[in-house]
Amino acid sequence: MNPLKTGLDTVDLALMDLLQQDGRLSNAKLAEQVSLSETPCWRRLKRLEGEGYIEGYRAVLNRKKLGYGVLAFVQVGFGSHTGDAPLRFEEMLQAIPQVLSCHNLTGECDYLLQVVAEDLEAFGVFVRDVLRELPGVSSIRSSLSLREVKTPSRLPLRASEA
């Protein structure tokens, strides 16, 4: 990451990196970690939030402990890309909590969804009763995750490389 292109300096990058590791760090702890006093640290955080570098703060939950034993990657294909079906599809996906992420892709499929379900039976019902009913959907291919090796929770920020 080139901070000259983003307008960020090494302190900004360090603050964001620390928050990605622990979003509950207090302003006092953050200031101490980046060798700033609390007021300038707080101002930097507010600027990073205001400029959209920091979009929000959230807890990382354990899906298995919460009863979601299935994680699937679902490729969705469209028969036709004309009309408003793709837009309606994208709008309707926003309201489906089992869909964790959705990406519009190039290549063999049109969308790639990351979906959670309680078990295989619940996933099958979800595909049949929810995904197949969405506008424009002509094909669905699913791959089930056997094991999560790495979950994407942090962007690679390295203040030392700036």
Short mmCIF file of N, CA, C and O in Angstrom, two decimals, residues 7-9 12 42-53:
data_model
loop_
_atom_site.label_atom_id
_atom_site.label_comp_id
_atom_site.label_asym_id
_atom_site.label_seq_id
_atom_site.Cartn_x
_atom_site.Cartn_y
_atom_site.Cartn_z
N GLY A 7 -3.25 9.15 0.80
CA GLY A 7 -3.29 10.27 1.74
C GLY A 7 -3.14 9.82 3.18
O GLY A 7 -3.33 10.59 4.10
N LEU A 8 -2.77 8.55 3.39
CA LEU A 8 -2.59 8.01 4.72
C LEU A 8 -1.11 7.99 5.07
O LEU A 8 -0.26 7.78 4.21
N ASP A 9 -0.82 8.16 6.35
CA ASP A 9 0.56 8.03 6.79
C ASP A 9 0.72 6.78 7.63
O ASP A 9 -0.24 6.02 7.82
N ASP A 12 -1.75 6.47 10.58
CA ASP A 12 -3.10 6.08 10.14
C ASP A 12 -3.16 4.57 9.90
O ASP A 12 -4.09 3.89 10.33
N TRP A 42 -7.80 10.52 18.71
CA TRP A 42 -9.24 10.56 18.50
C TRP A 42 -9.58 11.31 17.21
O TRP A 42 -10.44 10.88 16.44
N ARG A 43 -8.88 12.44 16.96
CA ARG A 43 -9.13 13.21 15.73
C ARG A 43 -8.81 12.37 14.49
O ARG A 43 -9.54 12.42 13.50
N ARG A 44 -7.71 11.64 14.53
CA ARG A 44 -7.34 10.79 13.39
C ARG A 44 -8.42 9.72 13.15
O ARG A 44 -8.80 9.47 12.01
N LEU A 45 -8.88 9.10 14.22
CA LEU A 45 -9.93 8.09 14.07
C LEU A 45 -11.19 8.68 13.45
O LEU A 45 -11.80 8.09 12.55
N LYS A 46 -11.58 9.86 13.93
CA LYS A 46 -12.78 10.50 13.38
C LYS A 46 -12.59 10.85 11.91
O LYS A 46 -13.52 10.72 11.10
N ARG A 47 -11.37 11.27 11.54
CA ARG A 47 -11.08 11.58 10.13
C ARG A 47 -11.14 10.30 9.29
O ARG A 47 -11.74 10.29 8.21
N LEU A 48 -10.53 9.22 9.78
CA LEU A 48 -10.56 7.94 9.05
C LEU A 48 -11.98 7.43 8.89
O LEU A 48 -12.34 6.89 7.84
N GLU A 49 -12.80 7.61 9.91
CA GLU A 49 -14.22 7.23 9.81
C GLU A 49 -14.94 8.14 8.82
O GLU A 49 -15.68 7.67 7.95
N GLY A 50 -14.73 9.45 8.94
CA GLY A 50 -15.40 10.42 8.07
C GLY A 50 -15.05 10.25 6.61
O GLY A 50 -15.88 10.47 5.73
N GLU A 51 -13.80 9.87 6.33
CA GLU A 51 -13.35 9.67 4.95
C GLU A 51 -13.68 8.29 4.42
O GLU A 51 -13.40 7.97 3.27
N GLY A 52 -14.28 7.45 5.26
CA GLY A 52 -14.73 6.14 4.81
C GLY A 52 -13.69 5.03 4.86
O GLY A 52 -13.96 3.92 4.39
N TYR A 53 -12.51 5.28 5.40
CA TYR A 53 -11.52 4.21 5.54
C TYR A 53 -11.99 3.20 6.59
O TYR A 53 -11.78 2.00 6.44
#
